C-alpha cells in the first residue's frame, strides 16, 4: 500500500497560517499576530491532532519549522507533551532545503529537495503516514506541484487581514475533493481535502 503525504495546517478564517504557535515562530514581514491560536483552545482539535499522531511514522518539514521543532521537542519527551516529544524524536525527519551543506543535528534527520518529486514518491513507498506540520512556505510548493495526498485544515473563527496564507494571491488553480468536515468546540472547523486531477473548469450559472 502506498503511503500518504498529509499536510496539517492551523489557519484563520481568512486563510492565514503564519505563526499560530507563538510570536517567535515566524515574525517575517513584521507579522504582529504570532501566537494567534493560543487564546482559542479546542478539545476537538486536540483530539484530532492526537488521532493523527497515532499513525504518523515520519515528518516532512520546511527548514524554519524543523529548526523550531529541533530546539523544542527533544527537550519535551516527558510530562504532558511527552507522547508527541518521544514520537517526533523517534520517527525519521525529512527536511526540505536547497542547501546541500545544511547541518541537521536532530537524530534521524535527512535533507530532501534535490529532486522533490522523486523524493516524495520514495517517501510514499517507505512510510505510511508522512505528516507535514506548519512549514507554510514549503507547503505552498507541495500544493502547487500537487505533491500531497491530503490537506487537513483546522480553521479558527478569527480574521487577521495579513500574514502568509495557505493559498496566497497567485496560487496555482486546483480542484480538491472534500473528504471530511467536522465542527468543533469554540467555533473551530476541521476540513480534510484530497487533490483532484484536471484543470479548473468555468461556466455560467443556470446553464
mmCIF file of C-alpha atoms in Angstrom:
data_model
loop_
_atom_site.group_PDB
_atom_site.id
_atom_site.type_symbol
_atom_site.label_atom_id
_atom_site.label_comp_id
_atom_site.label_asym_id
_atom_site.label_seq_id
_atom_site.Cartn_x
_atom_site.Cartn_y
_atom_site.Cartn_z
ATOM 1 C CA UNK A 1 0.000 0.000 0.000
ATOM 2 C CA UNK A 2 1.338 3.409 -0.989
ATOM 3 C CA UNK A 3 1.777 5.843 1.882
ATOM 4 C CA UNK A 4 0.288 9.301 2.196
ATOM 5 C CA UNK A 5 1.709 12.798 2.428
ATOM 6 C CA UNK A 6 -0.601 14.627 4.861
ATOM 7 C CA UNK A 7 -0.413 18.398 5.268
ATOM 8 C CA UNK A 8 -1.564 19.664 8.685
ATOM 9 C CA UNK A 9 -2.316 23.381 8.929
ATOM 10 C CA UNK A 10 -3.886 25.650 11.527
ATOM 11 C CA UNK A 11 -5.482 28.563 9.710
ATOM 12 C CA UNK A 12 -7.676 31.584 10.307
ATOM 13 C CA UNK A 13 -10.976 32.179 8.543
ATOM 14 C CA UNK A 14 -9.175 34.372 6.005
ATOM 15 C CA UNK A 15 -6.594 31.660 5.328
ATOM 16 C CA UNK A 16 -3.626 32.925 7.365
ATOM 17 C CA UNK A 17 -1.420 30.077 8.601
ATOM 18 C CA UNK A 18 1.596 32.076 9.753
ATOM 19 C CA UNK A 19 2.921 31.572 13.294
ATOM 20 C CA UNK A 20 -0.116 30.125 15.082
ATOM 21 C CA UNK A 21 2.017 28.781 17.922
ATOM 22 C CA UNK A 22 3.904 31.822 19.198
ATOM 23 C CA UNK A 23 5.360 35.279 18.477
ATOM 24 C CA UNK A 24 8.825 33.941 17.632
ATOM 25 C CA UNK A 25 7.622 31.173 15.321
ATOM 26 C CA UNK A 26 7.667 33.293 12.155
ATOM 27 C CA UNK A 27 7.841 37.074 12.601
ATOM 28 C CA UNK A 28 8.829 37.638 8.963
ATOM 29 C CA UNK A 29 7.427 40.712 7.198
ATOM 30 C CA UNK A 30 6.658 42.231 10.606
ATOM 31 C CA UNK A 31 3.790 39.829 11.303
ATOM 32 C CA UNK A 32 2.240 41.125 14.552
ATOM 33 C CA UNK A 33 -0.110 38.242 15.410
ATOM 34 C CA UNK A 34 2.274 35.391 16.229
ATOM 35 C CA UNK A 35 0.552 33.028 18.672
ATOM 36 C CA UNK A 36 -2.966 33.801 17.450
ATOM 37 C CA UNK A 37 -4.086 30.209 18.105
ATOM 38 C CA UNK A 38 -3.262 30.220 21.838
ATOM 39 C CA UNK A 39 -6.377 32.123 23.033
ATOM 40 C CA UNK A 40 -8.628 29.759 21.033
ATOM 41 C CA UNK A 41 -8.315 26.328 22.675
ATOM 42 C CA UNK A 42 -10.381 23.488 21.238
ATOM 43 C CA UNK A 43 -10.728 19.988 22.675
ATOM 44 C CA UNK A 44 -11.942 18.731 19.291
ATOM 45 C CA UNK A 45 -8.790 19.996 17.587
ATOM 46 C CA UNK A 46 -6.684 18.385 20.307
ATOM 47 C CA UNK A 47 -8.407 15.028 19.813
ATOM 48 C CA UNK A 48 -7.988 15.268 16.056
ATOM 49 C CA UNK A 49 -4.281 16.032 16.393
ATOM 50 C CA UNK A 50 -3.835 13.111 18.796
ATOM 51 C CA UNK A 51 -5.551 10.761 16.346
ATOM 52 C CA UNK A 52 -3.188 11.846 13.590
ATOM 53 C CA UNK A 53 -0.179 11.221 15.813
ATOM 54 C CA UNK A 54 -1.182 7.575 16.271
ATOM 55 C CA UNK A 55 -0.405 6.709 12.649
ATOM 56 C CA UNK A 56 2.353 9.239 11.926
ATOM 57 C CA UNK A 57 5.570 7.426 11.031
ATOM 58 C CA UNK A 58 7.626 10.269 9.517
ATOM 59 C CA UNK A 59 7.819 14.059 9.446
ATOM 60 C CA UNK A 60 8.404 16.207 6.362
ATOM 61 C CA UNK A 61 9.257 19.770 7.337
ATOM 62 C CA UNK A 62 10.410 23.082 5.955
ATOM 63 C CA UNK A 63 13.690 24.405 7.314
ATOM 64 C CA UNK A 64 12.185 27.006 9.667
ATOM 65 C CA UNK A 65 9.733 24.568 11.253
ATOM 66 C CA UNK A 66 12.468 21.953 11.548
ATOM 67 C CA UNK A 67 14.686 24.370 13.468
ATOM 68 C CA UNK A 68 11.806 25.221 15.815
ATOM 69 C CA UNK A 69 10.960 21.558 16.397
ATOM 70 C CA UNK A 70 14.613 20.546 16.833
ATOM 71 C CA UNK A 71 15.067 23.214 19.507
ATOM 72 C CA UNK A 72 11.911 22.240 21.381
ATOM 73 C CA UNK A 73 10.742 18.639 21.129
ATOM 74 C CA UNK A 74 13.926 16.783 22.154
ATOM 75 C CA UNK A 75 13.619 18.641 25.464
ATOM 76 C CA UNK A 76 9.959 17.707 25.944
ATOM 77 C CA UNK A 77 9.905 13.913 25.916
ATOM 78 C CA UNK A 78 8.221 13.621 29.314
ATOM 79 C CA UNK A 79 5.305 15.295 31.067
ATOM 80 C CA UNK A 80 2.105 16.438 29.318
ATOM 81 C CA UNK A 81 3.799 16.711 25.913
ATOM 82 C CA UNK A 82 5.886 13.577 26.341
ATOM 83 C CA UNK A 83 3.971 11.419 23.860
ATOM 84 C CA UNK A 84 4.450 13.851 20.979
ATOM 85 C CA UNK A 85 8.012 14.651 22.038
ATOM 86 C CA UNK A 86 9.001 10.988 22.075
ATOM 87 C CA UNK A 87 7.228 10.358 18.766
ATOM 88 C CA UNK A 88 8.914 13.239 16.959
ATOM 89 C CA UNK A 89 12.267 12.276 18.453
ATOM 90 C CA UNK A 90 11.873 8.680 17.266
ATOM 91 C CA UNK A 91 10.485 8.948 13.717
ATOM 92 C CA UNK A 92 12.528 9.875 10.626
ATOM 93 C CA UNK A 93 12.515 13.581 9.854
ATOM 94 C CA UNK A 94 12.905 14.847 6.280
ATOM 95 C CA UNK A 95 13.868 18.485 5.853
ATOM 96 C CA UNK A 96 13.240 20.395 2.637
ATOM 97 C CA UNK A 97 16.230 22.576 1.803
ATOM 98 C CA UNK A 98 18.176 23.593 -1.285
ATOM 99 C CA UNK A 99 21.321 23.839 0.834
ATOM 100 C CA UNK A 100 23.291 20.630 0.307
ATOM 101 C CA UNK A 101 25.537 21.535 3.245
ATOM 102 C CA UNK A 102 22.714 22.071 5.717
ATOM 103 C CA UNK A 103 23.527 20.899 9.240
ATOM 104 C CA UNK A 104 20.838 18.652 10.736
ATOM 105 C CA UNK A 105 21.752 17.691 14.297
ATOM 106 C CA UNK A 106 18.452 16.162 15.429
ATOM 107 C CA UNK A 107 18.671 12.383 15.299
ATOM 108 C CA UNK A 108 17.018 10.746 12.316
ATOM 109 C CA UNK A 109 17.096 13.880 10.147
ATOM 110 C CA UNK A 110 17.696 13.795 6.369
ATOM 111 C CA UNK A 111 17.669 16.548 3.754
ATOM 112 C CA UNK A 112 15.363 16.398 0.732
ATOM 113 C CA UNK A 113 14.974 18.916 -2.060
ATOM 114 C CA UNK A 114 17.427 17.901 -4.784
ATOM 115 C CA UNK A 115 14.594 16.236 -6.730
ATOM 116 C CA UNK A 116 11.482 16.768 -4.652
ATOM 117 C CA UNK A 117 9.012 14.871 -6.843
ATOM 118 C CA UNK A 118 11.045 11.666 -6.873
ATOM 119 C CA UNK A 119 11.913 12.050 -3.188
ATOM 120 C CA UNK A 120 8.222 12.404 -2.288
ATOM 121 C CA UNK A 121 7.475 9.278 -4.316
ATOM 122 C CA UNK A 122 10.181 7.426 -2.395
ATOM 123 C CA UNK A 123 8.721 8.577 0.938
ATOM 124 C CA UNK A 124 5.315 7.211 -0.089
ATOM 125 C CA UNK A 125 6.916 3.833 -0.703
ATOM 126 C CA UNK A 126 8.846 3.867 2.566
ATOM 127 C CA UNK A 127 6.243 5.202 5.024
ATOM 128 C CA UNK A 128 2.509 5.005 5.692
ATOM 129 C CA UNK A 129 1.627 8.475 7.018
ATOM 130 C CA UNK A 130 4.131 11.276 6.454
ATOM 131 C CA UNK A 131 2.928 14.484 8.098
ATOM 132 C CA UNK A 132 3.860 17.995 7.016
ATOM 133 C CA UNK A 133 3.292 20.274 10.012
ATOM 134 C CA UNK A 134 3.489 24.061 9.776
ATOM 135 C CA UNK A 135 6.141 24.829 7.142
ATOM 136 C CA UNK A 136 3.869 27.270 5.286
ATOM 137 C CA UNK A 137 6.418 28.246 2.612
ATOM 138 C CA UNK A 138 7.223 24.602 1.850
ATOM 139 C CA UNK A 139 3.529 23.686 1.917
ATOM 140 C CA UNK A 140 2.829 26.136 -0.898
ATOM 141 C CA UNK A 141 5.363 24.253 -3.041
ATOM 142 C CA UNK A 142 3.680 20.925 -2.258
ATOM 143 C CA UNK A 143 0.260 22.378 -3.106
ATOM 144 C CA UNK A 144 1.433 23.943 -6.360
ATOM 145 C CA UNK A 145 3.138 20.751 -7.516
ATOM 146 C CA UNK A 146 0.335 18.520 -6.120
ATOM 147 C CA UNK A 147 2.880 16.537 -4.137
ATOM 148 C CA UNK A 148 0.468 15.646 -1.357
ATOM 149 C CA UNK A 149 -2.389 13.256 -0.688
ATOM 150 C CA UNK A 150 -4.397 15.038 1.975
ATOM 151 C CA UNK A 151 -4.738 18.646 3.123
ATOM 152 C CA UNK A 152 -6.022 18.854 6.685
ATOM 153 C CA UNK A 153 -7.092 22.326 7.792
ATOM 154 C CA UNK A 154 -8.162 23.369 11.268
ATOM 155 C CA UNK A 155 -9.960 26.653 10.584
ATOM 156 C CA UNK A 156 -10.387 29.056 13.511
ATOM 157 C CA UNK A 157 -13.052 31.807 13.799
ATOM 158 C CA UNK A 158 -10.644 34.708 13.625
ATOM 159 C CA UNK A 159 -9.679 37.136 10.839
ATOM 160 C CA UNK A 160 -6.210 38.720 10.808
ATOM 161 C CA UNK A 161 -6.111 40.522 7.476
ATOM 162 C CA UNK A 162 -2.401 39.907 6.978
ATOM 163 C CA UNK A 163 0.168 37.152 7.078
ATOM 164 C CA UNK A 164 1.196 34.154 4.995
ATOM 165 C CA UNK A 165 -1.786 32.244 3.648
ATOM 166 C CA UNK A 166 -2.297 28.624 2.726
ATOM 167 C CA UNK A 167 -3.418 29.802 -0.712
ATOM 168 C CA UNK A 168 -1.876 33.235 -1.308
ATOM 169 C CA UNK A 169 -2.576 35.572 -4.200
ATOM 170 C CA UNK A 170 -1.317 33.866 -7.352
ATOM 171 C CA UNK A 171 -1.696 30.313 -6.013
ATOM 172 C CA UNK A 172 -1.994 27.675 -8.718
ATOM 173 C CA UNK A 173 -5.634 26.887 -9.608
ATOM 174 C CA UNK A 174 -6.573 23.424 -8.355
ATOM 175 C CA UNK A 175 -9.507 21.084 -7.859
ATOM 176 C CA UNK A 176 -9.963 19.421 -4.478
ATOM 177 C CA UNK A 177 -12.385 16.866 -3.043
ATOM 178 C CA UNK A 178 -13.810 17.206 0.450
ATOM 179 C CA UNK A 179 -13.110 14.064 2.473
ATOM 180 C CA UNK A 180 -14.459 15.131 5.851
ATOM 181 C CA UNK A 181 -15.871 18.167 7.637
ATOM 182 C CA UNK A 182 -16.409 18.477 11.360
ATOM 183 C CA UNK A 183 -17.378 21.381 13.595
ATOM 184 C CA UNK A 184 -15.561 21.534 16.912
ATOM 185 C CA UNK A 185 -15.933 23.443 20.137
ATOM 186 C CA UNK A 186 -15.008 27.111 20.187
ATOM 187 C CA UNK A 187 -16.009 27.524 16.554
ATOM 188 C CA UNK A 188 -13.054 25.609 15.088
ATOM 189 C CA UNK A 189 -13.769 23.645 11.926
ATOM 190 C CA UNK A 190 -11.856 20.612 10.654
ATOM 191 C CA UNK A 191 -11.735 20.258 6.867
ATOM 192 C CA UNK A 192 -9.933 17.430 5.070
ATOM 193 C CA UNK A 193 -9.345 17.586 1.312
ATOM 194 C CA UNK A 194 -7.677 15.466 -1.346
ATOM 195 C CA UNK A 195 -6.326 16.840 -4.622
ATOM 196 C CA UNK A 196 -8.168 16.078 -7.849
ATOM 197 C CA UNK A 197 -6.613 15.939 -11.321
ATOM 198 C CA UNK A 198 -7.572 18.163 -14.215
ATOM 199 C CA UNK A 199 -7.884 21.839 -14.928
ATOM 200 C CA UNK A 200 -10.299 24.130 -13.091
ATOM 201 C CA UNK A 201 -13.438 24.487 -15.206
ATOM 202 C CA UNK A 202 -15.659 27.570 -15.554
ATOM 203 C CA UNK A 203 -19.185 28.139 -16.807
ATOM 204 C CA UNK A 204 -22.330 30.215 -16.431
ATOM 205 C CA UNK A 205 -24.739 29.563 -13.574
ATOM 206 C CA UNK A 206 -28.078 28.205 -14.749
ATOM 207 C CA UNK A 207 -26.782 26.674 -17.990
#
